[in-house]
Amino acid sequence: MSSTTAEAAVETNDDNNPPLFEPLLKGIKRDYKMRLPLYKSDVTDGLNSQCLAATLFLFFACLAPAVGFGALFGSVTNGAIGTMEMVSSTAMCGFIYALTSAQPLTIIGSTGPVLAFVATLVKLAEKMNLPFLPLYAWTGIWTSFILFARCVCILYCAYVVITLQISPTIIFLL
């Protein structure tokens, strides 16, 4: 395919064929704008006993593991991360998730593998004579950087596959 044909294919954007890339936060704004007229009915429909029961159940279903894992984190990290930190971080993650998510299912709180990782990181910090909390913070920062770089690479590969109309297996073989 010639470059002019590829450019023409990219420039044709209608409702049936939305663009692959949009400016940052444009899709979220569009979703909120479409959903705005329905917010009042969402609140009024939710004011019943079944919704209250489900809300209380989910509150305690998220609170119980936060308290349980918080106690375990407190003993593993020698008090550096405890129950209050775990409850507040679970609440903060739940709030951010409620505002920004489009996923129907996610794990908001801590899990067993995270506890095992933190326990290993505490032992590593003790062996290397490093403070635990800065090491934990830098581990999170580097992990987020690596995940962001991976997302950029995946988006670039998708862009190349779509614009050049080549087989995706060729990209992954490179």
XYZ file of C-alpha atoms in Angstrom:
174
model
C 0.000 0.000 0.000
C 1.388 3.417 -0.847
C 1.891 6.090 1.785
C -0.895 8.291 0.347
C -3.363 5.418 0.582
C -2.344 4.772 4.204
C -2.733 8.476 5.030
C -6.169 8.538 3.416
C -7.184 5.474 5.424
C -6.090 7.144 8.652
C -7.814 10.454 7.859
C -11.259 8.933 7.157
C -12.923 9.074 10.541
C -16.664 8.693 10.844
C -18.959 7.352 13.564
C -18.623 3.754 12.359
C -14.827 3.905 12.186
C -13.549 5.978 15.149
C -9.904 7.085 15.208
C -7.381 4.797 16.854
C -5.783 7.601 18.881
C -7.492 10.573 20.495
C -6.186 13.431 22.613
C -5.647 12.668 26.285
C -8.875 12.393 28.379
C -11.144 13.069 25.361
C -12.845 9.672 25.630
C -13.478 10.038 29.358
C -15.009 13.492 28.806
C -17.220 12.072 26.047
C -18.368 9.215 28.285
C -19.218 11.562 31.166
C -21.043 13.916 28.784
C -23.177 11.060 27.413
C -23.874 9.734 30.920
C -24.627 13.119 32.551
C -28.410 13.127 31.806
C -28.755 9.745 33.531
C -26.976 10.610 36.813
C -30.155 11.829 38.554
C -32.024 8.598 37.794
C -28.973 6.577 38.874
C -29.138 8.190 42.312
C -32.907 8.001 42.685
C -33.045 4.386 41.483
C -30.320 3.486 43.962
C -32.258 4.749 46.977
C -33.879 1.475 47.984
C -33.238 -1.247 50.539
C -31.653 -3.700 48.089
C -29.079 -1.143 47.004
C -28.328 -0.246 50.626
C -27.827 -3.926 51.487
C -25.513 -4.445 48.502
C -23.531 -1.301 49.372
C -23.054 -2.383 52.990
C -22.050 -5.873 51.888
C -19.443 -4.513 49.472
C -18.174 -2.059 52.091
C -17.502 -4.843 54.575
C -16.266 -7.172 51.823
C -13.560 -4.594 51.022
C -12.921 -3.593 54.640
C -12.374 -7.095 56.056
C -9.394 -8.018 53.841
C -7.901 -4.551 54.353
C -7.967 -5.030 58.127
C -6.737 -8.632 57.917
C -3.925 -7.940 55.480
C -3.095 -4.728 57.341
C -2.367 -6.724 60.465
C -0.215 -9.155 58.481
C 1.620 -6.293 56.756
C 2.231 -4.724 60.172
C 3.930 -7.838 61.473
C 5.930 -8.441 58.268
C 7.137 -4.837 57.873
C 7.803 -4.245 61.580
C 5.061 -1.603 61.712
C 6.082 0.366 58.614
C 2.807 -0.542 56.864
C -0.106 -1.458 59.113
C -3.871 -1.653 59.297
C -4.513 2.095 59.039
C -2.299 2.426 55.970
C -3.961 -0.556 54.347
C -7.499 0.704 55.061
C -6.685 4.221 53.816
C -4.961 2.942 50.653
C -7.870 0.593 49.932
C -10.301 3.503 50.366
C -8.215 5.743 48.107
C -7.941 3.031 45.429
C -11.684 2.392 45.632
C -12.430 6.097 45.222
C -10.120 6.469 42.220
C -11.510 3.245 40.734
C -15.084 4.490 41.092
C -14.253 7.743 39.306
C -12.132 6.465 36.443
C -12.714 2.792 35.782
C -14.344 1.062 32.905
C -13.485 -2.428 34.150
C -16.307 -4.546 35.547
C -14.062 -6.449 37.950
C -10.831 -5.568 39.677
C -9.111 -6.331 42.948
C -8.901 -3.102 44.925
C -7.187 -4.290 48.088
C -4.073 -6.243 48.843
C -3.689 -9.969 48.172
C -1.479 -12.819 49.323
C 1.079 -12.503 46.519
C 1.505 -8.797 47.323
C 2.114 -9.707 50.964
C 4.713 -12.296 49.915
C 6.426 -9.722 47.682
C 6.504 -7.131 50.461
C 7.881 -9.686 52.925
C 10.654 -10.521 50.458
C 11.349 -6.834 49.893
C 11.606 -6.280 53.677
C 14.157 -9.082 53.946
C 16.103 -7.626 50.999
C 16.116 -4.188 52.628
C 17.388 -5.694 55.893
C 20.173 -7.626 54.152
C 21.301 -4.590 52.150
C 20.928 -2.182 55.120
C 18.441 -0.003 53.226
C 15.377 1.763 54.632
C 12.276 -0.206 53.652
C 9.768 2.524 52.743
C 12.009 4.378 50.234
C 12.940 1.032 48.664
C 9.232 0.139 48.435
C 8.449 3.542 46.868
C 11.242 3.262 44.293
C 10.128 -0.268 43.446
C 6.649 1.076 42.704
C 7.982 3.993 40.672
C 10.197 1.764 38.514
C 7.410 -0.765 38.053
C 5.023 1.957 36.885
C 7.689 3.306 34.489
C 8.250 -0.154 33.006
C 4.488 -0.732 32.609
C 4.069 2.683 30.969
C 6.919 1.959 28.540
C 5.311 -1.385 27.698
C 1.975 0.296 27.002
C 3.661 2.810 24.687
C 5.373 -0.018 22.809
C 2.111 -1.956 22.456
C 0.277 1.137 21.200
C 3.050 1.823 18.701
C 2.883 -1.769 17.431
C -0.906 -1.493 17.084
C -0.492 1.775 15.206
C 2.044 0.201 12.831
C -0.178 -2.827 12.235
C -3.216 -0.685 11.458
C -1.552 1.979 9.332
C 0.621 -0.382 7.300
C -2.023 -3.135 7.262
C 0.475 -5.889 7.944
C 0.087 -9.075 9.895
C 0.473 -8.662 13.675
C 2.697 -11.748 13.812
C 5.381 -9.932 11.815
C 5.591 -7.241 14.515
C 6.056 -9.793 17.293
C 8.684 -11.686 15.331
C 10.892 -8.585 15.096
